[in-house]
XYZ file of C-alpha atoms in Angstrom:
376
model
C 11.152 41.315 -8.772
C 14.375 40.165 -10.453
C 16.098 37.614 -8.239
C 19.705 38.471 -7.277
C 22.401 35.948 -6.450
C 21.385 33.648 -3.606
C 22.375 34.529 -0.071
C 25.077 36.817 1.236
C 28.388 35.465 2.551
C 29.065 38.496 4.756
C 26.997 40.744 7.060
C 24.547 42.287 6.965
C 22.582 39.198 6.004
C 19.364 39.011 3.980
C 17.494 38.208 7.195
C 19.033 40.066 10.113
C 18.041 41.844 13.297
C 19.125 44.936 15.188
C 20.280 43.433 18.465
C 18.311 43.756 21.692
C 15.812 41.123 22.792
C 13.166 41.071 25.504
C 14.715 40.123 28.835
C 13.508 36.701 30.035
C 11.558 36.665 33.300
C 14.273 34.693 35.103
C 16.889 37.264 34.137
C 14.703 40.189 35.184
C 14.187 38.504 38.539
C 17.933 37.917 38.934
C 18.684 41.582 38.198
C 16.093 42.631 40.748
C 17.518 40.277 43.380
C 21.030 41.564 42.665
C 19.879 45.181 43.031
C 18.406 44.295 46.435
C 21.596 42.588 47.533
C 20.081 39.105 47.605
C 22.549 37.583 45.118
C 26.123 38.525 44.284
C 27.695 39.528 40.979
C 28.769 35.962 40.185
C 25.220 34.674 40.589
C 23.887 37.446 38.372
C 26.547 36.627 35.781
C 25.472 32.982 35.817
C 21.853 34.021 35.181
C 22.979 36.261 32.322
C 25.094 33.478 30.826
C 22.171 31.045 30.895
C 19.855 33.590 29.267
C 22.386 34.383 26.529
C 22.904 30.692 25.710
C 19.157 30.206 25.351
C 18.753 33.355 23.232
C 21.588 32.383 20.884
C 20.143 28.923 20.365
C 16.725 30.427 19.613
C 18.208 32.807 17.020
C 20.105 29.989 15.334
C 17.148 27.599 15.368
C 14.906 30.001 13.438
C 17.601 30.421 10.783
C 19.229 33.782 11.559
C 22.819 33.929 10.350
C 23.801 36.516 12.953
C 23.257 36.272 16.695
C 23.550 38.807 19.496
C 23.484 38.364 23.248
C 20.215 40.317 23.288
C 22.077 43.066 25.200
C 21.051 41.048 28.288
C 23.930 42.376 30.382
C 22.894 46.013 29.895
C 20.263 48.243 31.426
C 20.484 50.635 28.472
C 21.602 50.155 24.892
C 24.028 53.092 25.038
C 24.787 54.411 28.533
C 26.259 51.118 29.790
C 28.958 51.649 27.156
C 29.395 55.416 27.335
C 29.905 55.510 31.110
C 32.871 53.153 30.687
C 34.783 55.588 28.489
C 37.537 57.379 30.372
C 36.752 61.029 31.106
C 32.967 60.562 31.183
C 30.899 60.430 34.352
C 27.273 60.562 35.388
C 25.874 64.055 35.787
C 23.754 65.047 38.753
C 21.167 66.598 36.460
C 18.546 64.496 34.750
C 17.116 64.900 31.269
C 13.414 64.677 30.572
C 12.651 62.990 27.251
C 9.111 62.735 25.897
C 8.268 59.595 23.942
C 5.159 59.214 21.798
C 2.894 56.283 20.973
C -0.612 55.657 19.675
C -2.062 56.021 23.182
C -0.379 59.313 24.035
C 2.933 60.462 25.508
C 5.157 58.997 28.203
C 8.141 60.545 29.953
C 11.534 58.936 30.309
C 14.255 60.349 32.555
C 17.596 58.906 31.485
C 20.764 59.633 33.418
C 22.833 62.459 31.973
C 26.570 62.537 31.336
C 29.364 65.018 31.691
C 32.859 65.113 30.250
C 35.159 65.844 33.184
C 38.453 64.497 31.858
C 40.261 63.622 28.661
C 38.334 60.945 26.822
C 40.179 57.673 26.447
C 39.763 53.928 26.524
C 40.722 52.476 29.895
C 39.712 48.896 29.054
C 38.035 47.040 26.204
C 34.341 47.717 26.783
C 32.060 44.656 26.565
C 35.093 42.417 26.065
C 33.806 39.680 28.367
C 30.294 39.901 26.946
C 31.526 39.532 23.368
C 33.935 36.734 24.237
C 31.117 34.740 25.821
C 28.914 35.318 22.766
C 31.762 34.342 20.424
C 32.272 31.099 22.302
C 28.539 30.343 22.483
C 27.455 30.605 18.836
C 27.401 27.379 16.840
C 26.248 28.392 13.356
C 25.682 32.160 13.506
C 28.105 35.067 13.206
C 28.405 36.804 16.593
C 27.283 40.422 16.314
C 28.153 43.147 18.803
C 26.247 46.420 19.088
C 27.682 49.601 20.623
C 26.497 53.227 20.536
C 28.110 55.421 17.910
C 30.468 58.266 18.903
C 27.662 60.730 18.102
C 25.728 59.564 21.156
C 28.415 60.930 23.492
C 27.741 64.436 22.171
C 24.077 64.555 21.172
C 22.580 64.114 24.631
C 24.313 67.069 26.335
C 26.181 68.904 23.600
C 28.959 71.356 24.339
C 27.359 72.249 27.684
C 28.240 68.790 29.004
C 31.936 69.215 28.179
C 34.164 70.830 30.792
C 35.823 73.786 29.043
C 38.859 73.570 31.326
C 39.453 70.050 29.963
C 38.646 70.867 26.357
C 39.072 74.605 25.683
C 39.348 73.621 22.021
C 36.333 71.498 20.904
C 38.468 69.969 18.134
C 40.492 68.141 20.786
C 37.313 66.613 22.229
C 36.320 65.248 18.842
C 39.840 63.961 18.184
C 40.020 62.140 21.516
C 36.528 60.699 21.095
C 37.275 59.196 17.691
C 40.657 57.918 18.889
C 39.044 56.133 21.843
C 36.508 54.505 19.533
C 39.201 53.554 17.035
C 41.137 51.782 19.798
C 37.975 50.041 21.030
C 37.263 48.794 17.509
C 40.855 47.605 17.079
C 40.678 45.636 20.321
C 37.331 44.113 19.391
C 38.949 42.907 16.194
C 41.643 41.186 18.239
C 38.881 39.368 20.123
C 37.500 38.052 16.842
C 34.644 40.490 16.283
C 33.840 40.452 12.571
C 30.376 42.040 12.772
C 30.045 45.339 14.620
C 27.060 47.672 14.669
C 27.139 51.339 15.679
C 23.716 52.290 17.005
C 22.794 55.915 16.441
C 19.646 57.883 17.220
C 21.202 61.294 16.551
C 21.438 60.951 12.775
C 17.785 59.891 12.685
C 16.614 62.556 15.158
C 18.214 65.286 13.028
C 15.632 64.627 10.327
C 12.955 65.986 12.670
C 12.621 69.821 12.466
C 11.658 69.922 16.155
C 14.904 68.219 17.138
C 16.933 70.609 14.985
C 15.148 73.579 16.585
C 15.928 72.222 20.059
C 19.613 71.868 19.183
C 19.710 75.344 17.672
C 18.278 76.758 20.896
C 21.094 75.215 22.924
C 23.688 76.749 20.636
C 24.453 73.948 18.192
C 24.712 74.357 14.429
C 21.923 71.895 13.744
C 22.151 72.462 9.987
C 25.583 70.848 9.752
C 25.770 68.704 12.892
C 25.120 65.500 10.952
C 28.209 66.213 8.860
C 30.302 66.499 12.023
C 28.897 63.215 13.344
C 29.567 61.412 10.067
C 33.127 62.748 10.041
C 33.757 61.490 13.597
C 32.395 58.035 12.855
C 34.576 57.838 9.758
C 37.621 58.808 11.817
C 36.813 56.053 14.306
C 36.523 53.519 11.485
C 39.555 54.623 9.486
C 41.814 51.874 10.823
C 39.240 49.161 11.457
C 40.527 45.598 11.357
C 40.614 43.855 8.012
C 37.590 41.637 7.547
C 35.420 43.434 10.108
C 32.007 44.324 8.706
C 30.459 47.436 10.248
C 26.862 48.590 10.040
C 24.917 51.395 11.645
C 21.369 51.393 12.932
C 19.423 54.653 12.813
C 16.504 54.869 15.230
C 14.037 57.590 16.199
C 13.759 56.370 19.777
C 12.624 53.055 21.239
C 11.289 52.860 24.785
C 8.273 50.816 25.839
C 6.912 50.772 22.263
C 7.256 54.554 21.963
C 9.401 56.921 19.908
C 10.825 60.461 20.102
C 11.398 61.805 16.599
C 9.548 61.690 13.288
C 10.380 62.343 9.656
C 11.998 60.653 6.680
C 15.742 60.468 6.052
C 15.690 63.350 3.563
C 17.643 65.898 5.631
C 20.711 63.680 6.172
C 20.398 61.272 3.241
C 22.925 62.594 0.739
C 25.801 62.940 3.218
C 24.793 59.880 5.261
C 24.519 57.369 2.458
C 27.177 58.945 0.279
C 29.958 59.470 2.803
C 29.499 57.349 5.959
C 32.096 54.584 5.800
C 29.991 51.618 6.889
C 29.005 48.484 5.000
C 25.288 48.672 5.702
C 22.470 50.775 7.103
C 19.727 49.382 9.337
C 16.851 51.794 8.737
C 13.401 52.228 10.260
C 10.554 51.946 7.770
C 7.801 50.392 9.864
C 5.220 53.198 9.625
C 4.455 56.644 8.207
C 6.613 58.492 10.757
C 9.701 56.989 9.077
C 8.988 58.573 5.705
C 9.293 57.021 2.259
C 12.009 55.193 0.377
C 13.018 58.058 -1.949
C 16.100 59.067 0.143
C 17.564 55.646 -0.660
C 18.396 56.962 -4.126
C 21.602 58.319 -2.561
C 22.841 54.849 -1.523
C 25.915 54.059 -3.646
C 26.832 50.649 -5.093
C 28.441 48.319 -2.590
C 26.393 49.444 0.419
C 23.599 47.335 1.897
C 20.303 48.725 3.171
C 18.583 46.618 5.805
C 14.921 47.548 5.566
C 13.313 47.737 9.010
C 9.832 46.838 7.828
C 8.806 44.640 10.756
C 7.919 46.675 13.831
C 9.115 45.757 17.303
C 6.628 48.156 18.874
C 3.546 45.919 18.472
C 2.969 42.186 18.641
C 0.680 41.918 15.604
C 2.439 40.000 12.845
C 2.957 41.641 9.469
C 1.879 39.822 6.298
C 4.472 38.419 3.926
C 2.663 39.934 0.964
C 2.876 43.419 2.487
C 6.561 42.970 3.251
C 7.290 41.793 -0.285
C 5.353 44.722 -1.733
C 7.381 47.194 0.317
C 10.661 45.507 -0.603
C 9.604 45.907 -4.218
C 8.896 49.609 -3.617
C 12.338 50.112 -2.059
C 13.995 48.330 -4.991
C 12.891 51.200 -7.238
C 15.579 53.294 -5.511
C 18.187 50.669 -4.535
C 18.868 47.456 -6.478
C 17.323 44.393 -4.851
C 20.738 42.791 -4.368
C 21.633 45.679 -2.034
C 18.601 45.141 0.197
C 18.059 43.012 3.304
C 15.215 42.659 5.820
C 15.061 43.164 9.601
C 12.931 44.583 12.395
C 12.867 48.365 12.543
C 14.630 48.441 15.926
C 15.555 46.243 18.861
C 12.874 44.637 20.992
C 14.236 45.929 24.291
C 16.527 48.961 24.075
C 16.194 49.268 27.848
C 15.377 46.753 30.557
C 11.675 47.528 30.303
C 11.270 46.239 26.750
C 8.518 46.868 24.235
C 4.884 45.833 24.599
C 4.886 42.391 23.013
C 5.510 38.854 24.219
C 8.556 36.626 23.788
C 6.546 34.397 21.437
C 5.511 37.412 19.354
C 9.137 38.574 19.253
C 10.417 35.293 17.824
C 7.428 34.997 15.476
C 8.560 38.292 13.932
C 12.144 37.108 13.588
C 10.921 33.859 12.029
C 8.752 35.862 9.603
C 11.823 37.848 8.548
C 13.815 34.680 7.864
C 10.978 33.095 5.871
C 10.241 36.245 3.859
C 13.904 36.804 3.027
C 14.219 33.208 1.827
C 11.244 33.691 -0.498
C 12.525 37.001 -1.871
C 16.237 36.283 -2.229
C 16.433 32.495 -2.054
């Protein structure tokens, strides 16, 4: 492989990671004690703070140039954010989602949402969490992850939107993007220079079964990805100068299981060609993620963070295999536009994936070492 210029001064970095980390035992215990009323919110916050400090130091010590708070203050990667948007509330109904793994299927019943008022931003979501992370990092760039605007719609669709509030769907989309745009502006004021929009919808839409499900509920599944891309672009139109924004596309991540399958072919041309982000974190850890050919649509100036290291199993990948796959991807995207990361977070929900803390950090260390050998 031809060696590009050494390092990258801005995110995404050659060795990076998606965001969530396995919750430490002490933090899990503190959350349990708080739920049972045995400790108050301040005591839980102190436990979270201590866990974040330790996680940040661990990320920096292995050589990562970005650091997250592991999403330690959340129960869920997306709903903890979405429920804080004005106009959105928990629905009484529950949604049954089937996840798949090598052993069989498992069911997950996430809380549903409903849009009962005009969507707006009532406060800066995750402001305190980001500020603590910003003040904790020593050498790394603090990275914040939030769900993309698409996630507000994909779960329930038009049926979850009160028609008396939004008789015209265009107003819903306009308000949603405006709320996100204001959130992003405020994050910039707090010093956030690395923001990631996590999105399962644009990955799910590659799966024909997901498109059929959406069609059955009355959505135009053929063009829905174009709508989602348009809304994200509207949210990013006025982003603060100097803020680097990436997106992570995932096919589901719960207790080492997934929901959707299929390569990026269905959305690739519009996604890579028109989504206004600086980089794409993409799953490529096994056959269900498809091949690298869709990357031919990635234009110059965009980074692709190859998710070649799985977070769903503890077994460590070999450097030679990772280098071979990076070489394969470079047939479609120049090597200087590629980076390396895990395929997803390690703990998108409190439960976490089926691997140990030591295995988690061994994988992150492998990514740092491999990236150094490939890019210098």
